[in-house]
mmCIF file of C-alpha atoms in Angstrom:
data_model
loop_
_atom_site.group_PDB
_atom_site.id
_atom_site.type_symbol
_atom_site.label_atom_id
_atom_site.label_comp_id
_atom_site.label_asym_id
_atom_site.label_seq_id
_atom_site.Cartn_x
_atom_site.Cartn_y
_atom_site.Cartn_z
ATOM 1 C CA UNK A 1 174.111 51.243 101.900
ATOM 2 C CA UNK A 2 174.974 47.783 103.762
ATOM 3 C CA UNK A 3 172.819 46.113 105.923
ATOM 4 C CA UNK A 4 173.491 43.542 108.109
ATOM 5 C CA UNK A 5 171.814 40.073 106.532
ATOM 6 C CA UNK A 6 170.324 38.977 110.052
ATOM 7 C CA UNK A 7 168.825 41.854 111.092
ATOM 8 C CA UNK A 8 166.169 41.355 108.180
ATOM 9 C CA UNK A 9 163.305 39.473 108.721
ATOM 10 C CA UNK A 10 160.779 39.085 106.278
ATOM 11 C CA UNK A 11 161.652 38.826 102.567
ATOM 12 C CA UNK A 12 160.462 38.095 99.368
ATOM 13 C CA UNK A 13 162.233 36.131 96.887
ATOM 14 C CA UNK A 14 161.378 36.968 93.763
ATOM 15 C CA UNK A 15 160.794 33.803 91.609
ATOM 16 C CA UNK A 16 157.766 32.905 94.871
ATOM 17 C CA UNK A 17 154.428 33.626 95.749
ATOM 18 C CA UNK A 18 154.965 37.598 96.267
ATOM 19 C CA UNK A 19 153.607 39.332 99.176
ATOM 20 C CA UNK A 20 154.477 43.005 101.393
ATOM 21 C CA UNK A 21 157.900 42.213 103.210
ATOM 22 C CA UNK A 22 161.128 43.921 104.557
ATOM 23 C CA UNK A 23 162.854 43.494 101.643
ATOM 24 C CA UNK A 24 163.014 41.766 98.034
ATOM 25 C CA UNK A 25 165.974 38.818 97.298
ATOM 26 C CA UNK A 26 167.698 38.783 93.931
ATOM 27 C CA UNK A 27 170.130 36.105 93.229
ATOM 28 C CA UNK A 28 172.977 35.768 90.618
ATOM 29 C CA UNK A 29 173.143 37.714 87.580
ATOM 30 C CA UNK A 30 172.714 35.612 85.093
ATOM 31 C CA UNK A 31 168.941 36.391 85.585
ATOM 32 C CA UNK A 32 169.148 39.627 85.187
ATOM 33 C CA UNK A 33 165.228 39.575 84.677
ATOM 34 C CA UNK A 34 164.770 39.512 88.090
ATOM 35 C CA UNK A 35 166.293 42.393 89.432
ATOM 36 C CA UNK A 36 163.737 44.142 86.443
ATOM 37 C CA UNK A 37 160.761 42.007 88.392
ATOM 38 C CA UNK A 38 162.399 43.259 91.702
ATOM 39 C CA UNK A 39 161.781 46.863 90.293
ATOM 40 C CA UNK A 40 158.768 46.119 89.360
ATOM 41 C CA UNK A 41 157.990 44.915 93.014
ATOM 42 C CA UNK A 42 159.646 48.211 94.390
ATOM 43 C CA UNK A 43 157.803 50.696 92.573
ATOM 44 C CA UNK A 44 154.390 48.816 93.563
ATOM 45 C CA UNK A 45 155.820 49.380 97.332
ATOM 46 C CA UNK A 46 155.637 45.558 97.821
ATOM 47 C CA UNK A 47 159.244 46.288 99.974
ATOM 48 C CA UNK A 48 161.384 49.029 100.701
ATOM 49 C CA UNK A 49 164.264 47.552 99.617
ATOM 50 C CA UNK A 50 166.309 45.223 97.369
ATOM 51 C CA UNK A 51 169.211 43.016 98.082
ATOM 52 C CA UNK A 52 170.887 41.526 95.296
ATOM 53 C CA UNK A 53 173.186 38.651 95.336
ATOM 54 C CA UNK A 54 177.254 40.039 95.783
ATOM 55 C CA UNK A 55 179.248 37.497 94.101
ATOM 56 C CA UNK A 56 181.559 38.523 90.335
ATOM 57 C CA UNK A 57 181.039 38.591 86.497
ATOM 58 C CA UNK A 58 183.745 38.392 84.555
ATOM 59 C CA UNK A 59 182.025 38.742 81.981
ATOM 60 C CA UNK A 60 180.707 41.900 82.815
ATOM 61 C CA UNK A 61 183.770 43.238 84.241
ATOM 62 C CA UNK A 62 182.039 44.169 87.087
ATOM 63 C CA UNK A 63 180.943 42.706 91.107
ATOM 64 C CA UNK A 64 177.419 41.368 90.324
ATOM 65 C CA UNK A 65 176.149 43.930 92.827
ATOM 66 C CA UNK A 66 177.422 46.947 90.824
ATOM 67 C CA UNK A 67 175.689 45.020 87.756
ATOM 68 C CA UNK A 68 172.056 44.239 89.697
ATOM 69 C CA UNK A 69 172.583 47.652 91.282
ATOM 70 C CA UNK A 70 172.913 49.323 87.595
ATOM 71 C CA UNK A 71 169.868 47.540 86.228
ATOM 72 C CA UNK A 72 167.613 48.495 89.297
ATOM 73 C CA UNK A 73 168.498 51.858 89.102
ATOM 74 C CA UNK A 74 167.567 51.821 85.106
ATOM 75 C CA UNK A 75 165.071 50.443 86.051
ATOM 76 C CA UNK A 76 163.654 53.580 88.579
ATOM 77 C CA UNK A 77 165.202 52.163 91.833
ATOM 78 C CA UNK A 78 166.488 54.790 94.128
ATOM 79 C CA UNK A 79 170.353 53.950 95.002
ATOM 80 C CA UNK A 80 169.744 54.480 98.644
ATOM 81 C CA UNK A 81 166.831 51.094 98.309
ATOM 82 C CA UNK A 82 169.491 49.047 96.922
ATOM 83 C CA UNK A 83 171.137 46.908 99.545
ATOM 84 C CA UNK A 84 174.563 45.920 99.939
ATOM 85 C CA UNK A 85 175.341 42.856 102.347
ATOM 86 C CA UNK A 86 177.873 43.617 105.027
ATOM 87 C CA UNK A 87 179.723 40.429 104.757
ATOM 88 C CA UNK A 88 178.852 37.708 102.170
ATOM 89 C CA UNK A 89 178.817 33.975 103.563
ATOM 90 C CA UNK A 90 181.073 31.304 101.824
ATOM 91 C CA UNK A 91 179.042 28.844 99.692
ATOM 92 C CA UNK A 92 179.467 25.327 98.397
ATOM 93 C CA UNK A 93 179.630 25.013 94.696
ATOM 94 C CA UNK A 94 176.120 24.451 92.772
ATOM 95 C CA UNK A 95 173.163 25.555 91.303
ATOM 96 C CA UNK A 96 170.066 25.278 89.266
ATOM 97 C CA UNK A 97 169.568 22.184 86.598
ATOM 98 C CA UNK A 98 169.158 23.426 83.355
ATOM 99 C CA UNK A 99 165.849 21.855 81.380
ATOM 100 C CA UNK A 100 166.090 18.405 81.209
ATOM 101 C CA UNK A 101 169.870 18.639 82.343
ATOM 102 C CA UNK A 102 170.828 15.223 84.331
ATOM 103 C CA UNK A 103 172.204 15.544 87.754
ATOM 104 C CA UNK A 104 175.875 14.318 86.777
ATOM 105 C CA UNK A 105 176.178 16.824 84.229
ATOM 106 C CA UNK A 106 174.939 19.722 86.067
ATOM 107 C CA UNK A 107 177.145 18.772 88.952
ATOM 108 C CA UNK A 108 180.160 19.194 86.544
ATOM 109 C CA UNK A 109 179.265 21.806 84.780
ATOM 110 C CA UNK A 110 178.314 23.903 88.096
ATOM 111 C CA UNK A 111 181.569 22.737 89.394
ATOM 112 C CA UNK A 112 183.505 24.260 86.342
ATOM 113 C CA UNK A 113 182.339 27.460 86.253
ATOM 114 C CA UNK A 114 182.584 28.282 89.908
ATOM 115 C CA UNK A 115 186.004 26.680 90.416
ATOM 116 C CA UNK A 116 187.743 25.942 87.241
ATOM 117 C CA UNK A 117 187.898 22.307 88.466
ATOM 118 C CA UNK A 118 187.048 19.312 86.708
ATOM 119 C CA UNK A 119 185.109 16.680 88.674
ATOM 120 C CA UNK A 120 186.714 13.192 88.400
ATOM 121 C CA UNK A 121 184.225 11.088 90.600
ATOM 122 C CA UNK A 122 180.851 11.164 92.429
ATOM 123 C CA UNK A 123 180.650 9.025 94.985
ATOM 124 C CA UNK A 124 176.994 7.290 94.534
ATOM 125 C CA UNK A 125 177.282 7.584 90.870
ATOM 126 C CA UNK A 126 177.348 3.608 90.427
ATOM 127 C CA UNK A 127 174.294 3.761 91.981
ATOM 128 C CA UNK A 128 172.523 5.911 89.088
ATOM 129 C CA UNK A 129 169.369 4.272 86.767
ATOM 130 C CA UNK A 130 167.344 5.453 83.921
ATOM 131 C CA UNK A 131 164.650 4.554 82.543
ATOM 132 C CA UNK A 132 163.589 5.399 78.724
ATOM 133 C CA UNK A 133 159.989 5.422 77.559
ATOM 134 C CA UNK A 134 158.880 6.137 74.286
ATOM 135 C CA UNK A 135 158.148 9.772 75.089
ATOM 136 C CA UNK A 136 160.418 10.415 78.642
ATOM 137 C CA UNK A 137 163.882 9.437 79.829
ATOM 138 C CA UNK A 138 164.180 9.439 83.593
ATOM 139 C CA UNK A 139 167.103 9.111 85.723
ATOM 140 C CA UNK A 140 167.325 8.545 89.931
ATOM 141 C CA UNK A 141 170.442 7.955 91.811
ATOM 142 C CA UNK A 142 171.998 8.160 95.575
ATOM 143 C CA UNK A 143 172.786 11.406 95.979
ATOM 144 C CA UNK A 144 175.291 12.214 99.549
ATOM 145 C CA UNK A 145 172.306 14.219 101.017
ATOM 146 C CA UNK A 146 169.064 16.422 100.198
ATOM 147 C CA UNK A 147 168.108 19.203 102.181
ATOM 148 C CA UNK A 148 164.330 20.806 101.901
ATOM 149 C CA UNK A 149 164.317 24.075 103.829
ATOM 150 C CA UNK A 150 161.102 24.316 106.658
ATOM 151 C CA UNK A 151 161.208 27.567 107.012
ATOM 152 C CA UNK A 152 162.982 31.016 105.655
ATOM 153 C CA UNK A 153 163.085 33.251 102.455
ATOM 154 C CA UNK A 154 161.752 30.583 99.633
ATOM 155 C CA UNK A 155 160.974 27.044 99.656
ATOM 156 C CA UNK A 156 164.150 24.932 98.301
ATOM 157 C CA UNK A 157 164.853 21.172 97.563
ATOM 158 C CA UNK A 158 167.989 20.107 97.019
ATOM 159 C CA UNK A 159 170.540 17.084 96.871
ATOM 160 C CA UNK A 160 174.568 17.314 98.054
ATOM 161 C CA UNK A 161 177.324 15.059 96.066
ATOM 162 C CA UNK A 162 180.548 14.249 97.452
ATOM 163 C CA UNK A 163 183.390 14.024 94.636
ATOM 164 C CA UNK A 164 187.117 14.325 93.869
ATOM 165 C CA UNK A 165 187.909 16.634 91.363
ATOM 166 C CA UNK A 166 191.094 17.969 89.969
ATOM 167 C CA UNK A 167 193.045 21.080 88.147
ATOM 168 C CA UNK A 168 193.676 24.759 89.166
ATOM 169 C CA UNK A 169 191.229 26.960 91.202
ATOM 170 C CA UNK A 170 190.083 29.771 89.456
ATOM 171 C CA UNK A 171 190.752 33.130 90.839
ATOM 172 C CA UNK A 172 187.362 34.295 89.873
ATOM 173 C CA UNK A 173 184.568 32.135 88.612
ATOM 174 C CA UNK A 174 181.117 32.016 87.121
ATOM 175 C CA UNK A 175 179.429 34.573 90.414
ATOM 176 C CA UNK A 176 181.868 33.210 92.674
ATOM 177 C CA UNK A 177 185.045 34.886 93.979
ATOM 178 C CA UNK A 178 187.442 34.465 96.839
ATOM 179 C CA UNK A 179 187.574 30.420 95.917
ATOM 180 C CA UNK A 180 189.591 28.283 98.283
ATOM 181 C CA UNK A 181 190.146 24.978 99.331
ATOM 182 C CA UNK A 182 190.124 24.784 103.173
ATOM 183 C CA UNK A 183 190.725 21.132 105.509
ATOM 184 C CA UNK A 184 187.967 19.547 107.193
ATOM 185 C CA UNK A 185 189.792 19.805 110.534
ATOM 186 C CA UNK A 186 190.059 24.038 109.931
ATOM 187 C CA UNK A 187 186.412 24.073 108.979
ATOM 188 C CA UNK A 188 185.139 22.144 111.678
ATOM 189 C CA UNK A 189 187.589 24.101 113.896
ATOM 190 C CA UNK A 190 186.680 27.543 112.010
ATOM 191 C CA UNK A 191 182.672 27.181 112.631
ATOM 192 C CA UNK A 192 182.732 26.138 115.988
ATOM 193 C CA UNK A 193 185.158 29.429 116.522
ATOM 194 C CA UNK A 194 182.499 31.421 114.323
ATOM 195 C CA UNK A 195 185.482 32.481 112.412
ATOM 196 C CA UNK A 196 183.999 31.267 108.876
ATOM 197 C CA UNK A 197 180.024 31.214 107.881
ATOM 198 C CA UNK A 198 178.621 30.147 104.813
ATOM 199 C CA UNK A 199 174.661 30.649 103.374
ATOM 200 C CA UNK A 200 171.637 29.626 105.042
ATOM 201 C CA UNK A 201 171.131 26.938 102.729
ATOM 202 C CA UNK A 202 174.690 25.546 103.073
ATOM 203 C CA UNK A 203 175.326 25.082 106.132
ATOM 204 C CA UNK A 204 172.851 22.332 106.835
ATOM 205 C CA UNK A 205 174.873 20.160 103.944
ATOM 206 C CA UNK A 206 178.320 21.626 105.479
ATOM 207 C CA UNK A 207 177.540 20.346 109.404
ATOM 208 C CA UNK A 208 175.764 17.485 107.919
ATOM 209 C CA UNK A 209 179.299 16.284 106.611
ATOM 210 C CA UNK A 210 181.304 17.034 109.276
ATOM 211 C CA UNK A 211 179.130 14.926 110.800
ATOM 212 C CA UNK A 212 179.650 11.871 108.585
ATOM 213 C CA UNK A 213 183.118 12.382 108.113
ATOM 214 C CA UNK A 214 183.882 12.240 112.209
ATOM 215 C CA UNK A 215 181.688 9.138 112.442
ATOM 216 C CA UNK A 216 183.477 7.777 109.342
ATOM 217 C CA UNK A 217 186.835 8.535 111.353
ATOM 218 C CA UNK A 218 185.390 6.674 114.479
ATOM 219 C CA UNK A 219 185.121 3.476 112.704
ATOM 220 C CA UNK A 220 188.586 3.054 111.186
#
């Protein structure tokens, strides 16, 4: 069953405070977990439905919606409750920190497995300090940008890096397929057109650059 992402308006995302919506988020499956918690959430009828996240697992040699899918359905989900997005935005390359991971090497690592590229420079990274106690080791740096969201399906901080990076796309990465490079001139030219999209979170940090980069353009 698809379901057009806009048309839904009230969600819960399962790793937040949980309360009766539309329908329950589940992202990547590398938490499998939380499709079992979004099961869990189902069969106390805190939502009718469940979307899961649509991206690839090698791994699993399967689309991570077939995977999610399978474990809700273990998991007493009826197939028809199990959502399938009708068209899945574009989104930049990140993710989650592991524990006590620093920003640099989660960048990279990120980077790696949802690309195949290697990052060769952060721009902002000469700006990075730590500082080392006896019992902590803290680090801050200038990232490009940080977005905090003000409103929609969970509560998110995060920072944006600009970097170079070099080697081969992957055809398939780490939940990530379709992977392309596209110019800043078609992206800018593809969005105002409404010929590309990317996720909610993303495109704040996507028009945010464009932004920069034209005014950067101005000055030279």
């Amino acid at each position: 069953m698809t379901y057009p992402f806009d048309c839904i308006t009230d969600f819960i995302f399962v790793e937040t405070e949980i309360a009766p919506a539309d329908v329950i988020l589940v992202p990547g499956a590398n938490h499998p977990q939380l499709m079992e918690k979004a099961a869990s959430l189902y069969k106390q009828g805190f939502a009718p439905y469940i979307l899961p996240s649509g991206g690839y697992k090698p791994h699993v040699g399967t689309t991570e919606w077939n995977y999610l899918q399978n474990i809700g359905i273990e998991n007493g989900v009826s197939e028809a409750a199990i959502l399938k997005e009708d068209k899945t935005p574009y989104e930049l390359p990140g993710g989650r920190l592991e524990e006590f991971e620093s920003f640099l090497e989660g960048l990279r690592r990120e980077v790696h497995e949802e690309t195949g590229l290697h990052v060769t420079m952060v721009f902002g990274e000469e700006t990075k300090i730590e500082t080392n106690d006896e019992d902590s080791n803290v680090e801050a740096m200038k990232p490009f940008a940080v977005y905090q969201t003000i409103n929609g399906p969970v509560d998110s901080l995060g920072a944006y890096f600009r970097c170079q990076a070099s080697g081969n796309l992957v055809k398939e990465g780490d939940e990530t397929e379709d992977i392309k490079w596209i110019s800043v001139d078609e992206l800018h030219s593809s969005l105002e057109k409404n010929l590309i999209d990317f996720s909610w979170v993303d495109k704040s940090g996507i028009i945010y650059y464009l932004k920069w980069y034209y005014m950067q353009k101005q000055k030279m």
